[in-house]
């Protein structure tokens, strides 16, 4: 009696990409209670894989050997599984804890895994910009950046907080032009709240 082979097929594309930490279940398209199954990775038989489906999570070429009740065997076309690293985002420079109200912080994000193609900025819980790894951040802000790879693998930076510090307001007690005689002097003073100050004459600091 002649028993024809039953070529097994795996219900999946020939090339599959998944994110690190994820997995994919490969399933034989032909099942029968009398069939036996063997799964291979890179042509090496995997242990404890005698079912019609197998969950894969590592890089490699996966194949299925099907054995019928008559002992006929055949091997499927391999499925190539590529595991892509998730983005690993960080800020290039140290994020300041505070900035002056008239200033801004130029945030520059880097991905050490070099897989990010889209950067999404979230400032105070609102998505503000896409597709750039540079953004200007003002004070009184909580922000983070979410990065996506071409197949949707994603991760985010930590959340950073920048406090806005009010610019100092200073006024000199004598305003406008003042005329004095040669050899005389005038005492200038200022009012305002500031931690540090310096006097300037003709745009040159006075030591």
PDB file of C-alpha atoms in Angstrom, residues 10 12-18 24 26 40-42 56 58-63 77-83:
ATOM      1  CA  UNK A  10       3.108  26.480   9.408  1.00  0.00           C
ATOM      2  CA  UNK A  12       2.707  32.080   9.572  1.00  0.00           C
ATOM      3  CA  UNK A  13       4.615  34.301   7.173  1.00  0.00           C
ATOM      4  CA  UNK A  14       8.052  33.053   6.132  1.00  0.00           C
ATOM      5  CA  UNK A  15       9.651  36.042   7.857  1.00  0.00           C
ATOM      6  CA  UNK A  16       8.358  37.193  11.220  1.00  0.00           C
ATOM      7  CA  UNK A  17       9.599  40.088  13.348  1.00  0.00           C
ATOM      8  CA  UNK A  18       8.691  40.482  17.010  1.00  0.00           C
ATOM      9  CA  UNK A  24       4.726  34.095  18.545  1.00  0.00           C
ATOM     10  CA  UNK A  26       3.615  28.702  15.349  1.00  0.00           C
ATOM     11  CA  UNK A  40      13.350  22.300  14.900  1.00  0.00           C
ATOM     12  CA  UNK A  41      15.292  25.510  15.425  1.00  0.00           C
ATOM     13  CA  UNK A  42      18.248  26.074  13.100  1.00  0.00           C
ATOM     14  CA  UNK A  56       8.879  30.863  19.810  1.00  0.00           C
ATOM     15  CA  UNK A  58      14.216  33.666  20.102  1.00  0.00           C
ATOM     16  CA  UNK A  59      15.952  34.443  16.826  1.00  0.00           C
ATOM     17  CA  UNK A  60      16.203  31.492  14.478  1.00  0.00           C
ATOM     18  CA  UNK A  61      14.813  29.445  11.598  1.00  0.00           C
ATOM     19  CA  UNK A  62      11.959  27.211  12.784  1.00  0.00           C
ATOM     20  CA  UNK A  63      10.712  24.110  10.969  1.00  0.00           C
ATOM     21  CA  UNK A  77       9.432  25.327   4.852  1.00  0.00           C
ATOM     22  CA  UNK A  78      11.361  27.221   7.542  1.00  0.00           C
ATOM     23  CA  UNK A  79       9.971  30.276   9.279  1.00  0.00           C
ATOM     24  CA  UNK A  80      12.609  32.926  10.006  1.00  0.00           C
ATOM     25  CA  UNK A  81      12.023  34.689  13.324  1.00  0.00           C
ATOM     26  CA  UNK A  82      13.816  37.975  14.008  1.00  0.00           C
ATOM     27  CA  UNK A  83      13.644  39.452  17.495  1.00  0.00           C
TER      28      UNK A  83
END
